[in-house]
CSV table of C-alpha atoms in Angstrom, one decimal:
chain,number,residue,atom,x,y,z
A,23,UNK,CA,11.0,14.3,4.0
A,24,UNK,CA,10.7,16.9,0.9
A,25,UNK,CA,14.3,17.0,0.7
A,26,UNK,CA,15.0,13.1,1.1
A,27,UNK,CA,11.9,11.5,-0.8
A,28,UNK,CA,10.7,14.6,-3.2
A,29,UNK,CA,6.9,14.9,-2.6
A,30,UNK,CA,6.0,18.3,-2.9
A,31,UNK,CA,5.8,19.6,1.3
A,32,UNK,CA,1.4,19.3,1.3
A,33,UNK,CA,2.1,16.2,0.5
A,34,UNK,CA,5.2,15.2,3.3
A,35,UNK,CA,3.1,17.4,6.1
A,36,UNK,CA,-0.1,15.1,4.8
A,37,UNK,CA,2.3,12.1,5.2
A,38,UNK,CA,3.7,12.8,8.6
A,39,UNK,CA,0.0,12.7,10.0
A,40,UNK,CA,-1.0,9.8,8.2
A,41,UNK,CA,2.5,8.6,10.2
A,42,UNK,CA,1.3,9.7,13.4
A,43,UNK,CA,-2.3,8.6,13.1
A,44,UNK,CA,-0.8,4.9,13.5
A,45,UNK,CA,1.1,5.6,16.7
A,46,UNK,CA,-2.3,7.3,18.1
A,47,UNK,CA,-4.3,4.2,16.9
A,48,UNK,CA,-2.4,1.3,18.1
A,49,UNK,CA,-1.5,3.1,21.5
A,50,UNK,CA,-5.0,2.5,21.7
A,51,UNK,CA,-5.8,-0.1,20.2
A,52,UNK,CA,-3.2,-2.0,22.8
A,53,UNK,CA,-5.9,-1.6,25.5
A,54,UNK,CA,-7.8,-3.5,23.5
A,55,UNK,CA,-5.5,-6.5,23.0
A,56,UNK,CA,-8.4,-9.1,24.2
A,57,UNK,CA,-8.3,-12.7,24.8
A,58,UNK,CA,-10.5,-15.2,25.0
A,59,UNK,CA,-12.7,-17.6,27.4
A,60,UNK,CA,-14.4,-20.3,26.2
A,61,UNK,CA,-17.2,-22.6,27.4
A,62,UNK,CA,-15.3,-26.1,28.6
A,63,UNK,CA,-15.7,-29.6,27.2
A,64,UNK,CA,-15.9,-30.7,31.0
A,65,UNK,CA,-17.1,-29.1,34.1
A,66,UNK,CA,-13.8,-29.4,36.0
A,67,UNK,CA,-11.7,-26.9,33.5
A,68,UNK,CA,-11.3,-23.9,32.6
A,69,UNK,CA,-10.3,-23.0,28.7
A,70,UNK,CA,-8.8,-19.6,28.4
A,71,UNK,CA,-6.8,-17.6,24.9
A,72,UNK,CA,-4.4,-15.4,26.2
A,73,UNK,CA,-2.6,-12.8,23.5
A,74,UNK,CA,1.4,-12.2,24.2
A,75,UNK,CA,4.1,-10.3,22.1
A,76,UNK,CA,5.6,-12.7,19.4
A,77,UNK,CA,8.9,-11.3,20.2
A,78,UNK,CA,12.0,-9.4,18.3
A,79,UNK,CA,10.4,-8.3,15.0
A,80,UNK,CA,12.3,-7.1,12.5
A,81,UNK,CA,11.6,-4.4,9.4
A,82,UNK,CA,12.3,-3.6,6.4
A,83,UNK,CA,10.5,-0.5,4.4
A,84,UNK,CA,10.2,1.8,1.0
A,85,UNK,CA,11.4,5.2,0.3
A,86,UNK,CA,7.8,5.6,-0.9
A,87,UNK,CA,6.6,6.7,2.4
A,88,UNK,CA,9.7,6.9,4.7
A,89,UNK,CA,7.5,8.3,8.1
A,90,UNK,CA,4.2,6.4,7.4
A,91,UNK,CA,5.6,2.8,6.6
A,92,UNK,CA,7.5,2.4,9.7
A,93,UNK,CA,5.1,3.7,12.3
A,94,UNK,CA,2.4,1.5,10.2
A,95,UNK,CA,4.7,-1.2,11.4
A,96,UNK,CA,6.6,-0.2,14.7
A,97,UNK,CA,2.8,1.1,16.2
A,98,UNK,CA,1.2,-2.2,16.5
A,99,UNK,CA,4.6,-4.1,17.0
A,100,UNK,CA,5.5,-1.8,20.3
A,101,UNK,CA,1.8,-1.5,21.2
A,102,UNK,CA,1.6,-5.4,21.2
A,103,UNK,CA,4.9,-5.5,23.1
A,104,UNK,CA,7.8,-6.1,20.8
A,105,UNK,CA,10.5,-5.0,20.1
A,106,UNK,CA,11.7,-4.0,16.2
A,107,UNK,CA,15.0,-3.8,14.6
A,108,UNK,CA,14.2,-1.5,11.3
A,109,UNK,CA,15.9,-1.8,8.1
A,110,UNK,CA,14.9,1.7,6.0
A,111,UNK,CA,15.4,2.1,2.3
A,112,UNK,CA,18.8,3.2,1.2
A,113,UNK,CA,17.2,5.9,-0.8
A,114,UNK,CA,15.3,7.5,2.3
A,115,UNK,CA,17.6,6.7,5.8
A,116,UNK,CA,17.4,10.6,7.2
A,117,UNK,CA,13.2,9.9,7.8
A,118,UNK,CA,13.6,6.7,9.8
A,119,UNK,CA,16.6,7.9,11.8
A,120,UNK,CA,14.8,11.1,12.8
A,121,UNK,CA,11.6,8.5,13.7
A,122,UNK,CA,14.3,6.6,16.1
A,123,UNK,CA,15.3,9.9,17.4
A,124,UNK,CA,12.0,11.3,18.2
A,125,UNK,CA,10.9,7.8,20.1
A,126,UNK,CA,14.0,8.1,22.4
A,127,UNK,CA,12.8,12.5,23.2
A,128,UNK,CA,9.3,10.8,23.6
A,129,UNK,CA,10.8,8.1,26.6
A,130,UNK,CA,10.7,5.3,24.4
A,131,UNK,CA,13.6,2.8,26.2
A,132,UNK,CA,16.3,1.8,24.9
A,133,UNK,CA,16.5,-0.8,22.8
A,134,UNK,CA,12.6,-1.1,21.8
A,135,UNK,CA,13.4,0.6,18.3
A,136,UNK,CA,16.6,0.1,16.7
A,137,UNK,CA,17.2,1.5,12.8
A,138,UNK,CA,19.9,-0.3,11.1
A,139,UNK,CA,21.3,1.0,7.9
A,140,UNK,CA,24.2,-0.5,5.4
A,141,UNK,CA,23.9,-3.0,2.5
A,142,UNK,CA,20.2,-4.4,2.2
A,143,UNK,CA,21.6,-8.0,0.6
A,144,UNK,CA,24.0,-8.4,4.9
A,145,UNK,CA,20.9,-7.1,6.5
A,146,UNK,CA,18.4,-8.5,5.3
A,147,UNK,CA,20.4,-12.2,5.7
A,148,UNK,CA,20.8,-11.7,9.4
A,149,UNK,CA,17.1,-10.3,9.6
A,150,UNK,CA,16.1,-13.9,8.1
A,151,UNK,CA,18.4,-15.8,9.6
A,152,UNK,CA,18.7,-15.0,12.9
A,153,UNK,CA,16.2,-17.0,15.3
A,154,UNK,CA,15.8,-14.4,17.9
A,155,UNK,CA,13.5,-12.6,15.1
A,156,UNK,CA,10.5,-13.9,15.2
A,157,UNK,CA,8.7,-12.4,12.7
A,158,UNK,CA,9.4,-10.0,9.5
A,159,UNK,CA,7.4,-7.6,8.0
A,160,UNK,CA,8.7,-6.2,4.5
A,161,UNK,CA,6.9,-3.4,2.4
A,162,UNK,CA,8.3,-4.0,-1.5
A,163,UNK,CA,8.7,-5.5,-4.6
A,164,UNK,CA,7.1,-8.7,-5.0
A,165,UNK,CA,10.6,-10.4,-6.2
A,166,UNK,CA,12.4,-9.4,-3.1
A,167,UNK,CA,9.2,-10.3,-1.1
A,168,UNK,CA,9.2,-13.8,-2.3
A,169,UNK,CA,13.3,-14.0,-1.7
A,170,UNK,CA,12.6,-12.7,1.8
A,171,UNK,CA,9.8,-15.3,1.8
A,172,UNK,CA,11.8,-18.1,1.2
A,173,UNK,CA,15.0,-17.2,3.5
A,174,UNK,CA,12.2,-16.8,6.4
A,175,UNK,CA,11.5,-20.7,6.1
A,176,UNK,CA,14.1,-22.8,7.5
A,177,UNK,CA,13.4,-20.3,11.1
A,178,UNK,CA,9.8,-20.5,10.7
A,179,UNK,CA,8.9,-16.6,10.8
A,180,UNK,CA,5.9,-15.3,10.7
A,181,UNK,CA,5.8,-12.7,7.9
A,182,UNK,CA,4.2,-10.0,7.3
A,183,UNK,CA,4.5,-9.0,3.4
A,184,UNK,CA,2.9,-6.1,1.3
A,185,UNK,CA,4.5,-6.2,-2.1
A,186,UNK,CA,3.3,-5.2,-5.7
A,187,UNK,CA,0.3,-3.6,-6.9
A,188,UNK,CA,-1.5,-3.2,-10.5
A,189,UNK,CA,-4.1,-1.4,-9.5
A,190,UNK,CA,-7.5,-1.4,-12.0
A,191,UNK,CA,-9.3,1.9,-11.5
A,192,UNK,CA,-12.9,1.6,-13.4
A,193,UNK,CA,-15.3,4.3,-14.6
A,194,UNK,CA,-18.5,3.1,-15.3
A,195,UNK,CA,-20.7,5.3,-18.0
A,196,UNK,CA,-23.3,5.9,-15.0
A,197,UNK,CA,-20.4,7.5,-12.6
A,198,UNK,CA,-20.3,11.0,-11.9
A,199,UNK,CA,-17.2,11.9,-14.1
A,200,UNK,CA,-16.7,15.2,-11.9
A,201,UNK,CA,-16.0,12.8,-8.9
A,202,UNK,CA,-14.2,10.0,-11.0
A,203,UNK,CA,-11.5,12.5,-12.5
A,204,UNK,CA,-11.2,13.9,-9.4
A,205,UNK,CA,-10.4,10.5,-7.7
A,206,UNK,CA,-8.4,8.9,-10.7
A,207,UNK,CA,-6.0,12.6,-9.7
A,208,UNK,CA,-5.8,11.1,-6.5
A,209,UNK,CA,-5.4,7.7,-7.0
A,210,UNK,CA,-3.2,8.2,-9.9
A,211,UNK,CA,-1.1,10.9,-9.2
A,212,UNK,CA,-0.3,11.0,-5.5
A,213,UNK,CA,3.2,10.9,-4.6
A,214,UNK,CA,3.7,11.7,-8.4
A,215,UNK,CA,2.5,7.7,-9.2
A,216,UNK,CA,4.7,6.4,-6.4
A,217,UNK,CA,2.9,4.3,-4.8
A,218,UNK,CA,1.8,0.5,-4.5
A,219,UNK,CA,-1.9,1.7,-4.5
A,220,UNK,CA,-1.7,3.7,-7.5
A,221,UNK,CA,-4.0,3.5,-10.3
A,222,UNK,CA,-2.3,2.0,-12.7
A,223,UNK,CA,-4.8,0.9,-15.2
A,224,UNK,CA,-8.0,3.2,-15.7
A,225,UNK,CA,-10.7,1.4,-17.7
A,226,UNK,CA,-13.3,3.8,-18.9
A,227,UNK,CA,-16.7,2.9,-20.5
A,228,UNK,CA,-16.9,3.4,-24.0
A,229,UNK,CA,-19.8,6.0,-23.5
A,230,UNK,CA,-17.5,8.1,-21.1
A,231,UNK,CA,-14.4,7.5,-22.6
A,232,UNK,CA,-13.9,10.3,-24.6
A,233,UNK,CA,-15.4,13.2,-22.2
A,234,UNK,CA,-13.3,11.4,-19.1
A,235,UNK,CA,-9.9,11.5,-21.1
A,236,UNK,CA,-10.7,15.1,-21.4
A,237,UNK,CA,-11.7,16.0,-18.8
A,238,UNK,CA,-8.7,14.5,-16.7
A,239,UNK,CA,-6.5,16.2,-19.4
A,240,UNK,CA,-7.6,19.4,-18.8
A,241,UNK,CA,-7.4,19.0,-14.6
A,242,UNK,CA,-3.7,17.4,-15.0
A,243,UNK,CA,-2.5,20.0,-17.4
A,244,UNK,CA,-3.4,22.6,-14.9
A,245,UNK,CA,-1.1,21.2,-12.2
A,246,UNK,CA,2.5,22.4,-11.4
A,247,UNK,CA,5.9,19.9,-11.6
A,248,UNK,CA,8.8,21.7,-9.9
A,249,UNK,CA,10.7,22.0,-6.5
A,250,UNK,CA,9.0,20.4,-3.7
A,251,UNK,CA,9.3,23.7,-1.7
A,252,UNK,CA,8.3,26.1,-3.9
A,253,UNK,CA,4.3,27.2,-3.5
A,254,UNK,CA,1.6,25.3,-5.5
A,255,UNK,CA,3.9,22.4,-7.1
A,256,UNK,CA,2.0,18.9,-7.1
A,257,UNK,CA,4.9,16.7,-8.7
A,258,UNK,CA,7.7,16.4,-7.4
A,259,UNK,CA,11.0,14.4,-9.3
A,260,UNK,CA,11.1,10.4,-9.7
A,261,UNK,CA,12.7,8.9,-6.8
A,262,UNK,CA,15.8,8.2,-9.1
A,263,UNK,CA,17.3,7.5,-12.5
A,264,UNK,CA,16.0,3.9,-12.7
A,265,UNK,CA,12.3,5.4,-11.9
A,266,UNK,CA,12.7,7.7,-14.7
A,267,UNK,CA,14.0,4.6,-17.1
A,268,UNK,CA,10.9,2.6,-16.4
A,269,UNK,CA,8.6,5.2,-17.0
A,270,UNK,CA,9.9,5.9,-20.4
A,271,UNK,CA,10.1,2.2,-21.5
A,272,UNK,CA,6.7,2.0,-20.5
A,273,UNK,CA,5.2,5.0,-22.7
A,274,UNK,CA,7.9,4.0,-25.6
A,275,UNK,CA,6.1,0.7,-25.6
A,276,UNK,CA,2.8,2.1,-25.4
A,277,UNK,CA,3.0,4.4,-28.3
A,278,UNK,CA,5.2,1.8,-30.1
A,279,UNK,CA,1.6,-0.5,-30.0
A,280,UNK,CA,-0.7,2.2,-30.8
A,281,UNK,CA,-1.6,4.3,-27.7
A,282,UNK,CA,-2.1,7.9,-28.1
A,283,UNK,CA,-0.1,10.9,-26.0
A,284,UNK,CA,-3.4,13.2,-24.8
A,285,UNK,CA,-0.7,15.1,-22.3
A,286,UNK,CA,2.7,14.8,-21.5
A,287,UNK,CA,4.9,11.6,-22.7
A,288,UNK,CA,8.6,12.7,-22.3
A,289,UNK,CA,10.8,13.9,-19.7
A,290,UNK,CA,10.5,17.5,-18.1
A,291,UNK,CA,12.4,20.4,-19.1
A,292,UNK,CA,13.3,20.5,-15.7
A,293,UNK,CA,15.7,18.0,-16.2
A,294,UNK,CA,17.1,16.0,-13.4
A,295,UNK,CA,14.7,12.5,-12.5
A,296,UNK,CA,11.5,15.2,-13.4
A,297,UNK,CA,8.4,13.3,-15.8
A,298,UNK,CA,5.9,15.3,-17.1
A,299,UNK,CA,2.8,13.9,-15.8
A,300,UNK,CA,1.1,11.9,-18.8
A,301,UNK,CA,-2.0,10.8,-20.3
A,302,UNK,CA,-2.3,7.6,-22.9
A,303,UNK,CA,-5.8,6.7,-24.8
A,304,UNK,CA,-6.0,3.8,-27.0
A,305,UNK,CA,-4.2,1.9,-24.5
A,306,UNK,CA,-4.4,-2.3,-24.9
A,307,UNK,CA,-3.6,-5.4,-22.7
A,308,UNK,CA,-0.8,-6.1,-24.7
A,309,UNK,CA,0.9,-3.1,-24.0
A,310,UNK,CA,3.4,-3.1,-20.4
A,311,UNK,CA,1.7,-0.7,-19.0
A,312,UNK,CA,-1.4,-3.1,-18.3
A,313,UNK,CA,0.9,-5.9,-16.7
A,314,UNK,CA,3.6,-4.2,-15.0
A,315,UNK,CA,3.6,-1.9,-12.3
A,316,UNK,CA,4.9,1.9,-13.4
A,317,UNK,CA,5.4,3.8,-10.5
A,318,UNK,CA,5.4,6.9,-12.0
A,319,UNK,CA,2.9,9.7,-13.5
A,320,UNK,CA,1.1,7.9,-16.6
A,321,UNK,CA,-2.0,7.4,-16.8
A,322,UNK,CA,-2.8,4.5,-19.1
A,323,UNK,CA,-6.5,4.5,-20.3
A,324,UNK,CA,-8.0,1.2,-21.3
A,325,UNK,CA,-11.7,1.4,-22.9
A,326,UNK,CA,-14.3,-1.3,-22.1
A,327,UNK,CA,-17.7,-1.8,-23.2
A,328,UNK,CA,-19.7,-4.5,-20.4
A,329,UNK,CA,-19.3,-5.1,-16.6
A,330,UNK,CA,-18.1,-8.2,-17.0
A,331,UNK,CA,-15.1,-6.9,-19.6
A,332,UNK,CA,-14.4,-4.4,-17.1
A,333,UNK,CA,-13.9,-7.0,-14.2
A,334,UNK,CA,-12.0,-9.8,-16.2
A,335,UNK,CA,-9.4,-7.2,-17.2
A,336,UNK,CA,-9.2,-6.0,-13.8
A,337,UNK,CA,-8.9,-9.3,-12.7
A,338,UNK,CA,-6.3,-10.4,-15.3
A,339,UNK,CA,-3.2,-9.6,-13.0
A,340,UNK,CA,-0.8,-11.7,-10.5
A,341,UNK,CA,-1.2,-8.6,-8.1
A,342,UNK,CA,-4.4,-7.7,-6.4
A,343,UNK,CA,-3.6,-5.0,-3.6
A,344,UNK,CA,-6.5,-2.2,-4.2
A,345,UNK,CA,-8.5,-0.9,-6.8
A,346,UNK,CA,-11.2,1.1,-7.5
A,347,UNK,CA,-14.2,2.0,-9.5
A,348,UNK,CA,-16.6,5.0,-9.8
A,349,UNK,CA,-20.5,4.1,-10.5
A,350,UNK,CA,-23.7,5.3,-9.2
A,351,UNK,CA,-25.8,2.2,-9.4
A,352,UNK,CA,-26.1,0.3,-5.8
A,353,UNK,CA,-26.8,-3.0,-7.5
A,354,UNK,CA,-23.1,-2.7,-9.4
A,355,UNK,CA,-21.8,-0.9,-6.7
A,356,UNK,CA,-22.1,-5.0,-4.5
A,357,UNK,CA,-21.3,-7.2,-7.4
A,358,UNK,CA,-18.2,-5.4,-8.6
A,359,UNK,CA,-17.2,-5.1,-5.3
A,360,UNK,CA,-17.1,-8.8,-4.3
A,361,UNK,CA,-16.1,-9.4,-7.9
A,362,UNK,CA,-13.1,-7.7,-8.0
A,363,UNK,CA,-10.2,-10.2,-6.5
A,364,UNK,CA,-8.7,-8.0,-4.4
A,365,UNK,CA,-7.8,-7.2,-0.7
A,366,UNK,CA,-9.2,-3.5,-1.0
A,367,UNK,CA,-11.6,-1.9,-2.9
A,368,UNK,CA,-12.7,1.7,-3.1
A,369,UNK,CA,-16.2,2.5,-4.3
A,370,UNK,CA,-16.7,6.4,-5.5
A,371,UNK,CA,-13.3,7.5,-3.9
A,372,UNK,CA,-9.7,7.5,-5.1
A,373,UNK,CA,-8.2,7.7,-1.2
A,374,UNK,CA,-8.7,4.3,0.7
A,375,UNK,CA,-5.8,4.2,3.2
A,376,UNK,CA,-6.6,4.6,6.8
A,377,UNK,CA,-5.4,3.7,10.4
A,378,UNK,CA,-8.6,1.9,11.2
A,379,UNK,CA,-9.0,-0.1,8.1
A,380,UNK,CA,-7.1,-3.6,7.1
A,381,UNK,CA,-4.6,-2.5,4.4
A,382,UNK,CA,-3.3,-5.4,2.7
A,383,UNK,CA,-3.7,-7.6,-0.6
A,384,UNK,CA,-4.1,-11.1,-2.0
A,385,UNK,CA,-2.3,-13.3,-4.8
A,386,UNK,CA,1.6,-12.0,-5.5
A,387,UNK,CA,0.3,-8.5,-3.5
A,388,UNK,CA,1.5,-10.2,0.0
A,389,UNK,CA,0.2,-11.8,3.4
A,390,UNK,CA,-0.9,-10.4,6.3
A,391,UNK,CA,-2.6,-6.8,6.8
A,392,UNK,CA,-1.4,-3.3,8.2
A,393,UNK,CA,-3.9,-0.9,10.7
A,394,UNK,CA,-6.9,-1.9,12.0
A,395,UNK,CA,-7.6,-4.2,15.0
A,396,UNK,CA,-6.4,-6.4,12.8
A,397,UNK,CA,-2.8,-4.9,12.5
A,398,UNK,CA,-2.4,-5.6,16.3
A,399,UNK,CA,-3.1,-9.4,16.2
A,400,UNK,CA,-0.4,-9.8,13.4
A,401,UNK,CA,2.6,-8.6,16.4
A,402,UNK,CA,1.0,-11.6,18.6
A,403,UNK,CA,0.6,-15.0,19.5
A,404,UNK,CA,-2.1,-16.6,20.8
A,405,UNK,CA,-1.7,-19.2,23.5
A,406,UNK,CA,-4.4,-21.7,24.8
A,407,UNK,CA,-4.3,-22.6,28.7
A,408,UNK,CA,-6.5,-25.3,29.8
A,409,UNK,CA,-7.1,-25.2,33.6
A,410,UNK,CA,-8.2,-28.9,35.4
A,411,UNK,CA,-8.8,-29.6,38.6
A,412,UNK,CA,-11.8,-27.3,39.5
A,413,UNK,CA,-13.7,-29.7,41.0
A,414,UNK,CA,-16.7,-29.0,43.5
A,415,UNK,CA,-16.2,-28.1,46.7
A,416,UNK,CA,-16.3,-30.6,49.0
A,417,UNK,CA,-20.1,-31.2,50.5
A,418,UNK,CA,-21.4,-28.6,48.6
């Protein structure tokens, strides 16, 4: 995974138990694929909800996470009884062939859990197209989501899509800054900023501002960029040329409206797709950074002055996937959380994914959710069966 994706190995060992944790959930979790019974309209029937397997699913995934996005997909699909037909990125193919082969050593049958690989634009047509799938579940870009989206409709699919994220990541002047730089580190700079739950715009109160932006500074400028493999490196290189491209548009146009380099800014003397892990100040809504998604290490931050600044900005995005906020104060701790118009929200932690929670976002961030119990009921279909005829016995 090091030597396909890039994440430094901490980071690919973290990933391939995060992977795993989705097998051991939804083998579970299958036992507990319940249906329903439900009080009748009339004493001689019987009203029953049985769930069954929705049928051939087909998948396509990122190079983000090449282990953890297919088994956050195949687990519940095979656990609820389908088969999948799996479409990896181009970037990452080794991961999810090495998946396949590890399901066929573990006894999966044949069949069950297919990996294509080839031209996205041919596979993805016959994954639409074709009626015998009967659902498709995409992690990606919210363009290619909503093209996948719209060649799903004339076979009815159900879909399953988690695309884009802008995530807002909020430090309120009552937070404990030790805990909020440590979880903007996370947030921010897993997977070197690769990832659709990434903090991409840090708001931080006016009375914090300053100490916070130093603070992170000082933690980031401690941290090692280099070879995956090689002892103590946190970031790895950009996933590709076009990764590295963004990333400097995005702190040209920055700086070009004001914002201020604190750390980092340019590319790495490594060379190669390698970003030195940056910090902006003085960052303003008009500037990319605040409306597009980076996908890389900068760390953009926006300064606020009231609650209700701090949410509207937040709030002022076509995406809502996750976000986050640091604040000691119970009372704001509830009314930011059901304020903020997202589909996850972490409170006082920069680290929200999990097996047994929904993941999964609202607006242009996608339909459906992944893990959970929830996870399991987006593979099936549920199917009412009324049973007449159960009339008293006779003489009784």
């Amino acid at each position: 995974l090091t030597a396909e994706q890039g994440k430094p190995l901490p980071e690919a060992k973290g990933e391939i138990a995060y992977g795993a944790s989705f097998i051991e959930w939804f083998a579970e979790e299958a036992r507990r694929a319940y249906g329903e019974t439900i009080p009748a309209h009339q004493t001689d029937k019987r009203l029953l909800v049985l769930k069954q397997p929705i049928g051939v699913v087909a998948a396509i995934t990122p190079w983000n996470f090449p282990n953890a996005m297919i088994t956050r997909k195949a687990g519940p699909a095979l656990a609820a009884g389908c088969a999948m037909v799996l479409k990896p990125a181009s970037q990452t193919p080794f991961s999810a062939i090495a998946l396949a082969v590890l399901a066929e050593r573990a006894g999966l049958p044949a069949g069950l859990f297919s990996v294509v690989t080839g031209p996205a634009g041919e596979i993805g047509a016959e994954m639409t197209a074709n009626p015998i799938v009967r659902k498709l579940t995409f992690t990606g870009s919210t363009e290619v989501g909503a093209k996948l989206y719209a060649q799903c409709a004339p076979t009815i699919k159900k879909l399953g899509l988690e695309l884009g994220g802008n995530a807002p990541f909020i430090v309120f002047d009552d937070a404990d800054l030790d805990a909020a730089v440590d979880g903007a580190l996370i947030a921010k700079y897993r997977n070197n900023g690769q990832t659709c739950v990434c903090a991409n715009r840090i708001y931080v109160q006016s009375g914090v501002y300053d100490a916070f932006a130093k603070k992170l500074a000082d933690k980031v400028a401690g941290l090692k960029t280099g070879n995956g493999f090689e002892e103590g490196v946190t970031f790895g290189p950009l996933i590709d040329e076009a990764a590295l491209r963004k990333v400097e548009e995005h702190v040209s146009d920055a700086l070009a409206k004001g914002a201020k380099v604190v750390l980092g800014g340019r590319r790495h003397p490594l060379g190669g797709t390698f970003y030195e892990p940056t910090i902006l100040t003085d960052v303003t809504p008009d500037m990319a950074v605040a409306r597009e998604e980076t996908f890389g290490p900068v760390a953009p931050l926006f300064r606020f002055e009231t609650e209700a600044e701090a949410v509207a900005q937040a709030n002022d995005t076509e995406f809502g996937l996750a976000s986050y906020f640091y604040s000691r104060d119970l009372a704001r701790v509830w009314r930011v959380s059901e304020a903020l118009d997202y589909g996850m929200v972490g409170v006082n932690t920069g680290l929200i994914s999990t097996a047994e929670a929904p993941f999964g976002g609202v607006k242009m961030s996608g339909i459906g959710r992944e893990g959970s119990r929830h996870g399991l009921d987006e593979f099936m279909e549920m199917k009412y069966v009324c049973v007449g005829g159960i009339s008293p016995e006779d003489g009784a």
